[in-house]
Amino acid sequence: MLPGPIYIYECPNCGNLLQKFSFISGNTFGAKMYSDGKCIAPMLPKRLILTKCKKCNNIFWLNKLKEIGTVEFDDYKNPMRKNADLIESLKIDGCFKAIDTGIAENEQEEFFIRQLIWRLYNDRVRKGENQFIGVDDEIMWRENCYKLISLLDSADLDQRIMIAELKRNSGDFDGCLEILKTIDDNRLNWIKEELIHECKIKNKNVIKLD
Ligand SMILES: [Zn+2]
């Protein structure tokens, strides 16, 4: 990846400076696709639009802020850069907090955060860890899955296959298969076949799509 300029932002709550690296090129070489739609591409920069200020803990949409300045990536002595925290991605608790504080102003934004929560739980499985750290954690996860399904539009095939996958994750294999039966699309049939296979072997976990 070739580095581009560093963008400097200001926390809308306390004015703390934040810096975000950018890249002028990248590719999908070595990318892995997963059944929750997450694509891990080592040669592509991570898309980060929801973040938290390290100083005041305020959570905000980075894409709604205008950068206050840019710094060349090799300008190490720039004072703005020296004073700026690196932006970070939210963890599961931060995402739930973001929803509680009403940061989602519409269904699309709520969908973005809930999908992120779903994928963060799946990241634990991808890393070989336990998916849940306790009963309450699992209850929060399940509620998030239900709410995510309610935000999806089954008339759209991409969203419909995501509903099927959420049902499989929740252990509702019959429900997943019912939905998969209604999908016949050249672009999605190979994913459908993989999910049918996972239902047959009663696997609830996120899978890598080959
Ligand atoms: Zn702040």
Coordinates of C-alpha atoms and ligand atoms in Angstrom, one line a residue:
M1 CA 0.0 0.0 0.0
L2 CA 1.4 3.4 -0.9
P3 CA 0.8 6.0 1.9
G4 CA -1.1 9.2 1.1
P5 CA -1.5 12.3 3.3
I6 CA -2.5 12.1 6.9
Y7 CA -5.8 13.8 7.6
I8 CA -6.2 15.7 10.8
Y9 CA -9.6 16.0 12.5
E10 CA -10.8 17.7 15.7
C11 CA -13.1 16.0 18.2
P12 CA -16.4 17.9 18.0
N13 CA -16.8 17.7 21.8
C14 CA -13.4 18.6 23.3
G15 CA -11.3 19.8 20.3
N16 CA -8.7 17.0 20.8
L17 CA -6.8 16.4 17.5
L18 CA -7.1 13.0 15.7
Q19 CA -5.1 11.7 12.8
K20 CA -6.1 9.3 10.1
F21 CA -3.7 7.7 7.6
S22 CA -4.7 7.4 4.0
F23 CA -3.5 5.4 1.1
I24 CA -3.3 6.3 -2.5
S25 CA -3.3 2.7 -3.7
G26 CA -4.2 -0.7 -2.6
N27 CA -5.4 -4.0 -4.0
T28 CA -7.5 -7.1 -3.0
F29 CA -4.5 -9.5 -3.3
G30 CA -4.8 -12.2 -0.6
A31 CA -8.3 -11.0 0.4
K32 CA -10.6 -13.3 2.3
M33 CA -14.4 -13.1 2.1
Y34 CA -16.6 -14.3 4.9
S35 CA -20.2 -15.2 5.2
D36 CA -21.1 -12.1 7.2
G37 CA -19.9 -10.0 4.2
K38 CA -16.7 -9.0 5.9
C39 CA -13.7 -8.9 3.5
I40 CA -10.3 -9.0 5.0
A41 CA -7.9 -7.6 2.4
P42 CA -4.3 -7.1 3.8
M43 CA -3.4 -4.8 0.9
L44 CA -6.5 -2.5 1.3
P45 CA -6.9 0.2 4.0
K46 CA -9.5 -0.4 6.6
R47 CA -12.7 1.7 6.2
L48 CA -13.2 3.5 9.4
I49 CA -16.1 5.9 9.8
L50 CA -17.2 5.6 13.4
T51 CA -14.6 6.4 16.0
K52 CA -14.1 7.6 19.6
C53 CA -12.1 10.4 21.1
K54 CA -9.4 9.0 23.4
K55 CA -9.5 12.1 25.5
C56 CA -13.2 12.6 26.3
N57 CA -14.7 9.3 25.0
N58 CA -17.1 11.1 22.7
I59 CA -18.2 8.7 19.9
F60 CA -18.8 10.3 16.5
W61 CA -18.9 9.8 12.7
L62 CA -15.6 10.6 11.2
N63 CA -17.2 10.9 7.7
K64 CA -19.4 13.8 8.9
L65 CA -16.4 15.9 10.0
K66 CA -14.3 18.1 7.7
E67 CA -10.6 17.6 8.2
I68 CA -8.9 20.7 9.7
G69 CA -5.7 20.0 7.9
T70 CA -3.5 17.5 6.1
V71 CA 0.1 16.5 6.7
E72 CA 2.4 14.6 4.4
F73 CA 3.1 11.1 5.7
D74 CA 6.8 11.7 6.0
D75 CA 6.5 15.0 7.8
Y76 CA 7.2 13.6 11.2
K77 CA 7.9 17.0 12.9
N78 CA 4.6 18.6 12.0
P79 CA 3.2 19.9 15.3
M80 CA -0.4 19.1 14.4
R81 CA 0.6 15.5 13.8
K82 CA 2.6 15.3 17.0
N83 CA -0.4 16.4 19.1
A84 CA -2.9 14.2 17.4
D85 CA -4.2 10.8 18.6
L86 CA -4.5 8.0 16.1
I87 CA -8.1 7.2 15.2
E88 CA -9.3 3.8 16.5
S89 CA -12.1 1.5 15.6
L90 CA -14.8 0.9 18.1
K91 CA -15.1 -2.3 20.1
I92 CA -18.4 -4.1 20.8
D93 CA -19.2 -2.1 24.0
G94 CA -18.5 1.2 22.2
C95 CA -20.8 0.3 19.4
F96 CA -23.7 -0.6 21.8
K97 CA -23.0 2.7 23.6
A98 CA -23.1 4.5 20.3
I99 CA -26.6 3.2 19.6
D100 CA -27.7 4.0 23.2
T101 CA -26.5 7.6 22.9
G102 CA -28.7 8.0 19.7
I103 CA -25.8 8.6 17.3
A104 CA -27.7 6.8 14.5
E105 CA -29.9 9.4 13.0
N106 CA -31.6 7.0 10.5
E107 CA -32.0 3.3 9.7
Q108 CA -29.0 3.2 7.5
E109 CA -26.8 4.5 10.3
E110 CA -28.3 2.1 12.7
F111 CA -27.8 -0.7 10.2
F112 CA -24.1 0.3 9.8
I113 CA -23.5 0.0 13.6
R114 CA -25.5 -3.2 14.1
Q115 CA -23.7 -4.9 11.2
L116 CA -20.4 -3.8 12.7
I117 CA -21.4 -5.3 16.0
W118 CA -22.4 -8.6 14.3
R119 CA -19.0 -8.7 12.5
L120 CA -17.1 -7.8 15.7
Y121 CA -18.7 -10.8 17.5
N122 CA -17.7 -12.9 14.4
D123 CA -14.2 -11.6 14.7
R124 CA -13.9 -13.5 17.9
V125 CA -14.7 -16.7 16.0
R126 CA -12.3 -15.7 13.2
K127 CA -9.6 -15.3 15.9
G128 CA -10.4 -18.7 17.4
E129 CA -11.8 -17.2 20.6
N130 CA -15.1 -17.8 22.3
Q131 CA -17.9 -15.9 20.6
F132 CA -19.5 -14.8 23.9
I133 CA -17.9 -13.7 27.2
G134 CA -21.0 -14.5 29.3
V135 CA -24.8 -15.0 29.2
D136 CA -25.5 -11.2 29.1
D137 CA -23.1 -10.8 26.2
E138 CA -24.9 -13.5 24.3
I139 CA -28.3 -11.9 25.0
M140 CA -27.0 -8.5 23.7
W141 CA -25.7 -10.3 20.6
R142 CA -29.0 -12.1 19.9
E143 CA -31.0 -8.9 20.3
N144 CA -28.7 -7.2 17.9
C145 CA -29.2 -10.1 15.3
Y146 CA -33.0 -9.6 15.6
K147 CA -32.8 -5.9 15.2
L148 CA -30.4 -6.3 12.2
I149 CA -32.9 -8.6 10.6
S150 CA -35.7 -6.1 11.1
L151 CA -33.6 -3.4 9.4
L152 CA -33.0 -5.6 6.3
D153 CA -35.3 -5.6 3.2
S154 CA -36.0 -9.2 2.0
A155 CA -37.0 -7.9 -1.4
D156 CA -33.4 -7.2 -2.0
L157 CA -31.5 -10.4 -2.7
D158 CA -28.2 -9.3 -1.1
Q159 CA -30.1 -8.4 2.0
R160 CA -32.2 -11.6 1.9
I161 CA -29.1 -13.8 1.9
M162 CA -27.9 -11.8 4.9
I163 CA -31.1 -12.5 6.7
A164 CA -30.6 -16.2 6.0
E165 CA -27.0 -16.0 7.4
L166 CA -28.2 -14.2 10.5
K167 CA -30.8 -17.0 11.1
R168 CA -28.0 -19.6 10.6
N169 CA -25.8 -17.8 13.1
S170 CA -28.7 -17.8 15.6
G171 CA -29.1 -21.6 15.2
D172 CA -32.3 -21.4 13.2
F173 CA -31.1 -23.7 10.4
D174 CA -34.7 -24.4 9.1
G175 CA -35.4 -20.7 8.9
C176 CA -32.1 -20.2 7.0
L177 CA -32.9 -23.0 4.5
E178 CA -36.4 -21.7 4.0
I179 CA -35.0 -18.3 2.9
L180 CA -32.2 -19.8 0.8
K181 CA -34.8 -21.8 -1.2
T182 CA -36.2 -18.6 -2.5
I183 CA -32.8 -17.4 -3.8
D184 CA -31.8 -18.3 -7.4
D185 CA -29.3 -15.8 -8.6
N186 CA -26.1 -16.5 -10.7
R187 CA -24.1 -14.1 -8.5
L188 CA -25.3 -15.6 -5.2
N189 CA -25.9 -19.3 -5.9
W190 CA -22.4 -20.4 -4.9
I191 CA -22.8 -18.7 -1.5
K192 CA -26.2 -20.2 -1.1
E193 CA -24.8 -23.7 -1.7
E194 CA -22.1 -23.1 1.0
L195 CA -24.6 -21.9 3.5
I196 CA -26.9 -24.9 2.8
H197 CA -23.9 -27.2 3.5
E198 CA -23.2 -25.4 6.8
C199 CA -26.9 -25.8 7.8
K200 CA -26.7 -29.5 7.0
I201 CA -23.7 -30.0 9.3
K202 CA -25.4 -27.7 11.9
N203 CA -22.6 -25.1 12.0
K204 CA -23.7 -21.7 13.3
N205 CA -20.4 -20.0 13.0
V206 CA -19.3 -17.5 10.4
I207 CA -17.4 -19.2 7.6
K208 CA -14.8 -18.2 5.0
L209 CA -16.2 -18.3 1.5
D210 CA -14.1 -20.1 -1.0
Ligands
ZN1 ZN -12.9 14.7 22.7

